[in-house]
Amino acid sequence: MTETSVKDIEQQLIAEVQRGNSQAFRPLVEKYWGLVNSIISKYIKCRETADDICQEAFIAAFAHLASYRNTCRFSPWLVKIAVNKALEHIRRESRAVFVDFDLDFVISSVPTPEDAFEQKDFFDQCLTGLPEHLQIMFILRHGADLSYEEMAQVFDVPVGTVKSLMFRIRGQLKTLIESRDRDHKVLSSEGLE
Amino acid sequence: MQHMCLTPEKIQEYLDNALPHQEKQDVSAHLASCSQCHSEAQEYSRLFSAATSSAKKQMQNAYSRASVDAIMHRLPGARTADQFLNSDKPVPAKFPFKLNWFWIPTMAVVILLIIFNHTKSVPDSELPKMPVPQFSLLENSVEVVIGEPPPHARTIIKPGIEVKLDSKTMILVGVAKHKFKFTPGSVFVINNNEVELTSGDAEFVMVGDHENFKVKTPLVTVVPIGTSFGVAVKSWGVKVDLKKGRVDLESFTGNHQNLETGQTLYVGADGNFSADIPQPPAHTSPDNSSRQQPANSQPTGTTDSPAKLIDSF
């Protein structure tokens, strides 16, 4: 159901806003705050500033709702605005914006299996070692269920680049997790003896 | 056999549900017959689960009311998005000219009263944590009526974590003497003292203290006062029916309505209440939306659903 019903309600709310009922925007803000905040927080570590940029992103989304067409989903459209707002901010702050999609440099910074005991912690640690845009890709793919094509639109890169990045990172993570699990099994069996 | 039949990329595309229909079926058939590929797919599936769990956790950062209010206050209000984009100057207030001199001192008095009576605003990061009310949904227990709930919702519903029930699963959630019934297909989140029902049907029986308890849906918030009531989130809006007691409803537009015992109210996408099922907007999007039901279609009630077979309350 549910996904279509939610989408229908969402489209109705957007239509309401486009007709001039700005109050209809509130449920959209409440629904997507977590997603937008998680993305912006990857670029902006200060929580207060991240919250401010979140607000800017939603206000910009409202301002541009006239140009939104429901031929594409709302969440990728909103995410693109959020990413742009975050990048605008850090450029204003004169920080270098690292958007290099070179993986080899990145993979060397992934922690070793010994660095974390809990697999969940280990996985989270692996992710936090990645550049922001790759962490965001994981959130978008696995948290917000964006397709490869939608993610490519968010970052203005070819679909092939998104796929290549995701496949390689996942392959590395899988190898690390398997290696970690093997090591832990060995440690456990030795402990029993 | 040394080599895998499916590449890791193909397996990931399959798990991402990114393959065309026929190719997906071919891969599915292969996985059913090839133990090596099946094992590889299982490893990736574990990785995907960990990734999903991690991503959902990161997205759980709840909004603060102050942040949302700040956004809403900065919106242009009655102006359309087009006017907002194109206007260089603010839209003038539409007070009748002759009343200006009456309204200015009146507003000044109101503003002063608000300043004196409002608590000092603090940055979001310093907002005190809400005191845990005596009534809390954190101590809950799950009773599976039929089907199989997701692993994280089999014995207890953890706060802030979305629960999606499949079409064959129904559960009861007990909190003290209160009982909630979530029907197949419903999607909800339990927070400290509220239930967020994103879609589907749920019924609530409140017995005893339930101060500050609310049921929130995309369109309306239900505040029960000693009641038994049902909430259904549908594609055309929200239906609230009251079996016992009284509820206060507040739509997202700020409209309020009380519901009396035996009464059913509907909330449309425009935030208005009515005794009839809301009509879909006249100019629906050119997309498929054949899912928007015609006016005389029955709401997906519980006439034929398994819910009727269960008389647990």
Coordinates of C-alpha atoms in Angstrom, one line a residue:
Chain A
M1 CA 0.0 0.0 0.0
T2 CA 1.5 2.1 1.9
E3 CA 4.2 3.5 -0.2
T4 CA 1.7 4.6 -2.9
S5 CA -0.6 6.0 -0.3
V6 CA 2.2 8.0 1.3
K7 CA 3.2 9.2 -2.1
D8 CA -0.3 10.2 -2.9
I9 CA -0.7 12.2 0.3
E10 CA 2.7 13.7 -0.4
Q11 CA 1.7 14.8 -3.9
Q12 CA -1.6 16.2 -2.5
L13 CA 0.3 18.2 0.1
I14 CA 2.6 19.6 -2.6
A15 CA -0.3 20.5 -4.8
E16 CA -1.9 22.3 -1.8
V17 CA 1.3 24.3 -1.3
Q18 CA 1.5 25.2 -5.0
R19 CA -2.1 26.4 -4.7
G20 CA -1.0 28.8 -2.0
N21 CA -1.7 26.9 1.3
S22 CA 1.7 27.2 2.9
Q23 CA 0.6 25.3 6.0
A24 CA 0.6 22.1 3.9
F25 CA 4.4 22.4 3.8
R26 CA 4.7 21.6 7.5
P27 CA 4.0 17.8 7.3
L28 CA 6.6 17.6 4.5
V29 CA 9.2 19.4 6.7
E30 CA 8.4 17.1 9.6
K31 CA 8.7 14.0 7.4
Y32 CA 11.9 14.9 5.7
W33 CA 13.7 16.7 8.5
G34 CA 15.6 13.5 9.5
L35 CA 16.8 12.8 6.0
V36 CA 17.8 16.4 5.2
N37 CA 19.5 16.8 8.6
S38 CA 21.5 13.6 8.3
I39 CA 22.8 14.7 4.9
I40 CA 23.7 18.2 5.8
S41 CA 25.3 17.0 9.0
K42 CA 27.8 15.0 7.0
Y43 CA 29.1 18.2 5.5
I44 CA 28.6 20.5 8.5
K45 CA 29.7 19.1 11.9
C46 CA 28.4 22.0 14.0
R47 CA 24.9 21.0 15.0
E48 CA 23.5 24.5 15.3
T49 CA 24.9 25.5 11.9
A50 CA 23.6 22.2 10.4
D51 CA 20.2 23.0 11.7
D52 CA 20.3 26.5 10.2
I53 CA 21.3 25.1 6.8
C54 CA 18.5 22.6 7.2
Q55 CA 16.1 25.4 7.6
E56 CA 17.6 27.2 4.6
A57 CA 17.2 24.0 2.5
F58 CA 13.5 23.7 3.3
I59 CA 12.9 27.4 2.7
A60 CA 14.6 27.1 -0.7
A61 CA 12.6 24.0 -1.5
F62 CA 9.4 25.9 -0.7
A63 CA 10.5 28.8 -2.9
H64 CA 11.2 26.4 -5.8
L65 CA 8.1 24.3 -5.4
A66 CA 6.6 26.1 -8.3
S67 CA 9.2 24.4 -10.5
Y68 CA 8.7 21.0 -9.0
R69 CA 7.0 18.6 -11.3
N70 CA 5.7 15.3 -9.9
T71 CA 7.3 13.4 -12.8
C72 CA 10.1 12.8 -10.3
R73 CA 10.0 11.8 -6.7
F74 CA 10.0 14.6 -4.1
S75 CA 12.7 13.2 -1.8
P76 CA 15.6 13.2 -4.4
W77 CA 14.5 16.7 -5.5
L78 CA 14.6 17.9 -1.9
V79 CA 17.9 16.1 -1.2
K80 CA 19.6 17.8 -4.2
I81 CA 18.6 21.2 -2.8
A82 CA 19.9 20.2 0.6
V83 CA 23.3 19.0 -0.8
N84 CA 23.6 22.3 -2.8
K85 CA 22.8 24.4 0.3
A86 CA 25.4 22.5 2.3
L87 CA 28.1 22.9 -0.4
E88 CA 27.2 26.6 -0.8
H89 CA 27.8 27.1 2.9
I90 CA 31.1 25.4 3.1
R91 CA 32.3 27.2 0.0
R92 CA 31.2 30.5 1.7
E93 CA 33.3 29.4 4.7
S94 CA 36.2 29.0 2.2
R95 CA 36.6 25.4 3.1
A96 CA 38.0 23.1 0.4
V97 CA 35.2 21.0 -1.0
F98 CA 36.4 17.5 -1.5
V99 CA 34.3 15.9 -4.1
D100 CA 36.9 13.7 -5.7
F101 CA 35.4 10.4 -6.5
D102 CA 38.7 8.5 -6.4
L103 CA 38.2 5.5 -4.2
D104 CA 41.7 4.2 -3.8
F105 CA 42.7 6.9 -1.4
V106 CA 39.5 6.4 0.5
I107 CA 39.7 2.7 1.0
S108 CA 43.0 2.9 2.8
S109 CA 41.3 4.8 5.6
V110 CA 38.7 2.2 6.4
P111 CA 39.3 0.7 9.9
T112 CA 40.6 -2.8 10.4
P113 CA 38.5 -5.6 11.9
E114 CA 40.2 -5.3 15.2
D115 CA 39.1 -1.7 15.6
A116 CA 35.6 -2.5 16.8
F117 CA 34.0 -5.3 18.6
E118 CA 30.4 -5.0 17.7
Q119 CA 29.7 -5.6 14.0
K120 CA 27.3 -2.7 14.0
D121 CA 29.9 -0.4 15.4
F122 CA 32.4 -1.7 13.0
F123 CA 30.1 -1.0 10.0
D124 CA 29.4 2.5 11.3
Q125 CA 33.1 3.1 11.8
C126 CA 33.8 1.9 8.3
L127 CA 31.3 4.4 6.9
T128 CA 32.5 7.4 8.9
G129 CA 35.9 6.8 7.4
L130 CA 34.5 7.6 4.0
P131 CA 34.2 11.0 2.4
E132 CA 30.9 12.8 3.1
H133 CA 29.4 12.3 -0.3
L134 CA 29.9 8.6 -0.1
Q135 CA 28.4 8.4 3.3
I136 CA 25.5 10.4 1.9
M137 CA 25.2 7.9 -1.0
F138 CA 24.7 5.1 1.6
I139 CA 22.1 7.1 3.4
L140 CA 20.3 7.8 0.2
R141 CA 20.4 4.3 -1.2
H142 CA 19.8 2.3 2.0
G143 CA 17.9 4.8 4.1
A144 CA 15.9 6.9 1.7
D145 CA 15.7 4.2 -1.0
L146 CA 16.8 6.4 -3.9
S147 CA 17.7 4.6 -7.1
Y148 CA 21.0 4.9 -8.8
E149 CA 19.6 7.3 -11.3
E150 CA 18.1 9.6 -8.6
M151 CA 21.4 9.6 -6.8
A152 CA 23.2 10.5 -10.0
Q153 CA 20.9 13.5 -10.4
V154 CA 21.6 14.6 -6.8
F155 CA 25.3 14.7 -7.4
D156 CA 25.3 15.6 -11.1
V157 CA 27.4 12.6 -12.0
P158 CA 26.8 9.8 -14.4
V159 CA 24.8 6.8 -13.2
G160 CA 27.8 4.6 -14.0
T161 CA 29.9 6.6 -11.5
V162 CA 27.3 6.0 -8.8
K163 CA 27.1 2.3 -9.5
S164 CA 30.9 1.9 -9.7
L165 CA 31.4 3.7 -6.3
M166 CA 28.7 1.8 -4.5
F167 CA 29.8 -1.6 -5.9
R168 CA 33.4 -1.1 -5.0
I169 CA 32.8 0.3 -1.5
R170 CA 30.3 -2.5 -0.7
G171 CA 32.8 -5.1 -2.0
Q172 CA 35.5 -3.7 0.3
L173 CA 33.1 -3.5 3.2
K174 CA 32.0 -7.1 2.6
T175 CA 35.5 -8.3 2.6
L176 CA 36.3 -6.5 5.8
I177 CA 33.3 -7.8 7.5
E178 CA 34.0 -11.4 6.4
S179 CA 37.6 -11.0 7.5
R180 CA 36.5 -9.6 10.9
D181 CA 34.0 -12.4 11.4
R182 CA 36.7 -15.0 10.6
D183 CA 39.1 -13.4 13.1
H184 CA 36.4 -13.3 15.8
K185 CA 35.6 -16.9 15.3
V186 CA 39.2 -17.9 15.7
L187 CA 39.5 -15.8 18.8
S188 CA 36.3 -17.3 20.3
S189 CA 37.4 -20.9 19.6
E190 CA 40.8 -20.2 21.1
G191 CA 39.1 -18.8 24.1
L192 CA 37.1 -21.9 24.6
E193 CA 40.1 -24.2 24.6
Chain B
M1 CA 33.0 -25.1 -10.0
Q2 CA 35.6 -22.3 -9.4
H3 CA 34.0 -19.3 -10.9
M4 CA 30.8 -17.6 -9.7
C5 CA 28.1 -17.5 -12.3
L6 CA 26.9 -14.1 -11.2
T7 CA 29.2 -11.1 -10.8
P8 CA 29.2 -9.3 -7.5
E9 CA 27.8 -6.3 -9.3
K10 CA 24.9 -8.3 -10.7
I11 CA 24.1 -9.6 -7.3
Q12 CA 24.1 -6.1 -5.8
E13 CA 21.9 -4.7 -8.6
Y14 CA 19.5 -7.6 -7.9
L15 CA 19.4 -6.8 -4.2
D16 CA 19.0 -3.1 -5.0
N17 CA 16.0 -4.0 -7.1
A18 CA 17.6 -2.2 -10.0
L19 CA 17.3 -4.9 -12.6
P20 CA 14.8 -5.0 -15.4
H21 CA 11.9 -7.4 -14.7
Q22 CA 13.1 -10.3 -16.9
E23 CA 16.7 -10.1 -15.8
K24 CA 15.6 -10.0 -12.2
Q25 CA 13.6 -13.2 -12.7
D26 CA 16.6 -14.9 -14.4
V27 CA 18.9 -13.9 -11.5
S28 CA 16.3 -15.1 -9.0
A29 CA 16.1 -18.5 -10.8
H30 CA 19.8 -18.8 -10.9
L31 CA 20.2 -18.0 -7.2
A32 CA 17.7 -20.8 -6.4
S33 CA 19.8 -23.3 -8.2
C34 CA 23.4 -22.2 -7.5
S35 CA 24.6 -22.6 -4.0
Q36 CA 27.7 -20.6 -4.5
C37 CA 25.9 -17.5 -5.9
H38 CA 23.2 -18.0 -3.2
S39 CA 25.8 -17.9 -0.5
E40 CA 27.4 -14.8 -2.0
A41 CA 24.0 -13.1 -2.2
Q42 CA 23.4 -13.9 1.4
E43 CA 26.6 -12.2 2.4
Y44 CA 25.7 -9.1 0.4
S45 CA 22.2 -9.2 1.9
R46 CA 23.8 -9.1 5.4
L47 CA 25.8 -6.1 4.3
F48 CA 22.7 -4.4 2.9
S49 CA 20.9 -5.0 6.2
A50 CA 23.7 -3.4 8.2
A51 CA 23.8 -0.5 5.7
T52 CA 20.0 0.0 6.0
S53 CA 20.2 -0.2 9.8
S54 CA 23.0 2.4 9.9
A55 CA 21.3 4.7 7.4
K56 CA 17.9 4.6 9.2
K57 CA 19.6 5.3 12.5
Q58 CA 21.3 8.3 11.0
M59 CA 18.0 9.6 9.7
Q60 CA 16.3 9.4 13.0
N61 CA 17.4 12.8 14.1
A62 CA 14.0 14.1 15.1
Y63 CA 12.9 17.6 14.3
S64 CA 12.4 20.1 17.0
R65 CA 9.2 22.0 17.0
A66 CA 11.1 25.2 17.2
S67 CA 13.0 24.5 14.0
V68 CA 9.9 23.6 12.1
D69 CA 8.1 26.7 13.5
A70 CA 11.0 28.8 12.4
I71 CA 10.8 27.5 8.9
M72 CA 7.0 28.0 8.8
H73 CA 7.3 31.5 10.1
R74 CA 9.8 32.4 7.4
L75 CA 7.5 31.2 4.7
P76 CA 5.5 33.9 2.9
G77 CA 2.2 32.6 4.3
A78 CA -0.7 33.2 1.9
R79 CA 1.5 33.9 -1.0
T80 CA 1.9 31.3 -3.7
A81 CA 5.4 29.9 -4.4
D82 CA 5.4 31.8 -7.7
Q83 CA 4.8 35.1 -6.0
F84 CA 7.5 34.3 -3.5
L85 CA 10.0 33.6 -6.3
N86 CA 9.1 36.6 -8.4
S87 CA 8.3 39.3 -5.9
D88 CA 11.0 41.9 -5.0
K89 CA 9.1 43.4 -2.2
P90 CA 6.9 41.9 0.5
V91 CA 3.2 41.7 -0.2
P92 CA 1.5 44.5 1.7
A93 CA -0.8 43.5 4.6
K94 CA -4.4 43.7 3.7
F95 CA -5.7 45.5 6.7
P96 CA -8.5 48.0 5.9
F97 CA -6.9 51.4 5.9
K98 CA -9.2 52.9 8.5
L99 CA -8.5 50.1 11.0
N100 CA -4.7 50.5 10.9
W101 CA -4.6 52.9 13.8
F102 CA -6.7 50.4 15.8
W103 CA -4.6 47.4 15.0
I104 CA -1.1 48.9 15.6
P105 CA -1.5 49.5 19.3
T106 CA -3.5 46.3 19.7
M107 CA -0.7 44.2 18.1
A108 CA 1.8 46.0 20.3
V109 CA -0.1 45.0 23.4
V110 CA -0.4 41.4 22.2
I111 CA 3.3 41.2 21.4
L112 CA 4.3 42.6 24.8
L113 CA 2.1 40.1 26.5
I114 CA 3.6 37.3 24.5
I115 CA 7.1 38.5 25.4
F116 CA 6.3 38.7 29.1
N117 CA 4.6 35.4 29.3
H118 CA 6.6 33.3 27.0
T119 CA 9.5 31.3 28.3
K120 CA 12.9 32.5 27.2
S121 CA 13.8 30.9 23.9
V122 CA 16.9 29.0 23.8
P123 CA 18.9 27.6 20.9
D124 CA 17.7 24.3 19.8
S125 CA 20.9 22.6 21.1
E126 CA 20.2 23.9 24.6
L127 CA 16.5 23.0 24.7
P128 CA 16.0 21.1 27.9
K129 CA 15.0 17.5 27.4
M130 CA 11.3 17.0 27.8
P131 CA 10.6 15.5 31.2
V132 CA 9.5 11.9 30.9
P133 CA 5.8 12.0 31.6
Q134 CA 4.3 9.6 33.9
F135 CA 2.5 8.1 30.9
S136 CA 5.1 6.6 28.6
L137 CA 5.0 4.2 25.7
L138 CA 8.5 3.0 26.3
E139 CA 7.4 0.1 28.5
N140 CA 5.3 -1.8 26.0
S141 CA 4.8 -5.4 24.9
V142 CA 3.8 -6.9 21.6
E143 CA 1.4 -9.7 21.1
V144 CA 1.4 -11.1 17.6
V145 CA -2.1 -11.8 16.5
I146 CA -1.3 -13.2 13.0
G147 CA 1.6 -13.2 10.7
E148 CA 5.2 -12.2 11.5
P149 CA 6.2 -8.7 12.4
P150 CA 9.7 -7.5 11.6
P151 CA 12.5 -8.7 13.9
H152 CA 12.7 -5.5 15.8
A153 CA 9.0 -5.5 16.6
R154 CA 8.4 -9.0 17.8
T155 CA 8.4 -8.5 21.6
I156 CA 8.7 -4.8 22.2
I157 CA 8.4 -1.7 20.0
K158 CA 11.4 0.4 20.4
P159 CA 10.9 4.2 20.3
G160 CA 11.7 6.1 17.2
I161 CA 12.1 3.0 15.0
E162 CA 9.6 2.6 12.1
V163 CA 7.6 -0.6 12.1
K164 CA 6.1 -1.8 8.8
L165 CA 3.6 -4.6 9.0
D166 CA 3.2 -6.7 5.9
S167 CA -0.2 -7.6 4.5
K168 CA -0.6 -10.7 6.6
T169 CA 0.5 -9.4 10.0
M170 CA -1.5 -7.8 12.8
I171 CA -0.2 -7.1 16.3
L172 CA -1.5 -5.8 19.6
V173 CA 0.7 -3.5 21.6
G174 CA 0.0 -3.2 25.3
V175 CA 1.1 -0.3 27.4
A176 CA 0.0 -0.6 31.0
K177 CA -3.8 -1.1 30.6
H178 CA -3.9 0.6 27.2
K179 CA -4.1 -1.5 24.0
F180 CA -3.3 -0.6 20.5
K181 CA -4.1 -2.7 17.5
F182 CA -2.1 -2.3 14.3
T183 CA -3.6 -4.0 11.3
P184 CA -1.9 -5.6 8.3
G185 CA -0.1 -3.1 6.1
S186 CA 0.1 -0.4 8.7
V187 CA 3.3 1.7 9.2
F188 CA 4.0 3.4 12.5
V189 CA 6.5 4.8 14.9
I190 CA 6.1 4.8 18.7
N191 CA 7.7 7.7 20.5
N192 CA 7.8 8.6 24.2
N193 CA 4.1 9.5 24.4
E194 CA 2.8 9.4 20.9
V195 CA 2.2 7.1 18.0
E196 CA 3.0 8.3 14.5
L197 CA 0.7 6.5 12.1
T198 CA 2.1 7.0 8.6
S199 CA -0.4 4.8 6.9
G200 CA -2.8 2.0 7.5
D201 CA -5.3 1.3 10.2
A202 CA -5.0 1.3 13.9
E203 CA -7.3 1.1 16.9
F204 CA -6.6 2.5 20.4
V205 CA -8.2 1.7 23.7
M206 CA -7.1 4.0 26.5
V207 CA -7.7 2.9 30.1
G208 CA -6.4 5.0 32.9
D209 CA -3.9 7.8 32.8
H210 CA -2.6 8.7 29.3
E211 CA -1.7 12.4 29.8
N212 CA -0.1 13.9 26.7
F213 CA -0.7 10.9 24.5
K214 CA -1.4 11.6 20.9
V215 CA -1.8 9.8 17.6
K216 CA -0.2 11.8 14.8
T217 CA -0.9 11.2 11.2
P218 CA 0.3 13.2 8.1
L219 CA -2.9 15.3 8.2
V220 CA -4.3 15.3 11.7
T221 CA -3.3 14.8 15.3
V222 CA -5.7 12.9 17.6
V223 CA -5.7 13.7 21.3
P224 CA -7.8 11.2 23.1
I225 CA -9.6 11.9 26.4
G226 CA -10.6 8.6 28.0
T227 CA -11.4 6.8 24.8
S228 CA -11.5 4.0 22.4
F229 CA -11.0 5.2 18.8
G230 CA -9.7 4.2 15.4
V231 CA -7.4 6.0 12.9
A232 CA -7.0 5.1 9.3
V233 CA -4.5 6.8 7.0
K234 CA -5.7 6.4 3.4
S235 CA -4.7 7.8 0.0
W236 CA -7.5 10.3 0.1
G237 CA -7.0 11.5 3.7
V238 CA -7.5 10.4 7.2
K239 CA -10.5 8.8 8.9
V240 CA -11.1 9.0 12.6
D241 CA -13.9 7.2 14.3
L242 CA -14.7 7.3 18.0
K243 CA -16.1 4.3 19.8
K244 CA -16.1 5.7 23.4
G245 CA -15.2 8.9 25.2
R246 CA -14.0 12.0 23.4
V247 CA -11.1 13.1 21.2
D248 CA -9.8 16.5 20.1
L249 CA -8.5 16.7 16.6
E250 CA -6.1 19.2 15.3
S251 CA -5.3 19.2 11.5
F252 CA -2.0 20.3 10.2
T253 CA -3.6 23.6 9.2
G254 CA -4.5 24.3 12.8
N255 CA -8.2 23.5 12.5
H256 CA -9.7 22.0 15.6
Q257 CA -12.6 19.6 16.0
N258 CA -14.0 17.5 18.8
L259 CA -15.4 14.1 18.1
E260 CA -18.3 12.7 20.0
T261 CA -19.0 9.0 20.7
G262 CA -20.1 7.1 17.6
Q263 CA -19.0 9.9 15.3
T264 CA -16.7 9.5 12.3
L265 CA -14.8 12.4 10.8
Y266 CA -12.6 12.6 7.7
V267 CA -9.7 14.9 7.2
G268 CA -8.7 15.9 3.7
A269 CA -5.4 17.0 2.2
D270 CA -6.5 20.6 2.7
G271 CA -6.8 20.0 6.5
N272 CA -10.6 20.4 6.6
F273 CA -12.9 18.1 8.5
S274 CA -16.0 16.6 7.0
A275 CA -18.5 13.9 7.6
D276 CA -17.9 12.5 4.1
I277 CA -14.9 10.9 2.5
P278 CA -12.8 13.8 1.0
Q279 CA -12.9 14.2 -2.8
P280 CA -9.5 14.0 -4.6
P281 CA -8.4 17.3 -6.1
A282 CA -10.0 18.1 -9.4
H283 CA -6.8 18.5 -11.3
T284 CA -4.8 15.5 -10.3
S285 CA -1.3 15.0 -11.6
P286 CA -0.9 13.6 -15.1
D287 CA 0.9 10.6 -13.6
N288 CA -0.9 7.4 -13.3
S289 CA -2.7 8.2 -10.0
S290 CA -5.5 5.9 -11.0
R291 CA -5.0 5.0 -7.4
Q292 CA -7.1 8.0 -6.4
Q293 CA -10.4 6.4 -5.7
P294 CA -13.7 7.9 -7.0
A295 CA -15.9 9.6 -4.5
N296 CA -18.3 6.7 -4.0
S297 CA -15.7 4.0 -3.4
Q298 CA -15.7 2.5 0.0
P299 CA -12.8 3.3 2.3
T300 CA -10.6 0.3 3.0
G301 CA -12.4 -0.4 6.1
T302 CA -12.3 -3.5 8.1
T303 CA -15.4 -5.2 6.8
D304 CA -13.4 -8.1 5.2
S305 CA -10.1 -7.7 6.9
P306 CA -8.8 -10.2 9.5
A307 CA -9.3 -7.5 12.1
K308 CA -12.9 -8.4 12.3
L309 CA -12.1 -11.9 13.2
I310 CA -10.2 -10.7 16.3
D311 CA -12.1 -9.4 19.2
S312 CA -9.4 -8.7 21.6
F313 CA -10.6 -5.6 23.3

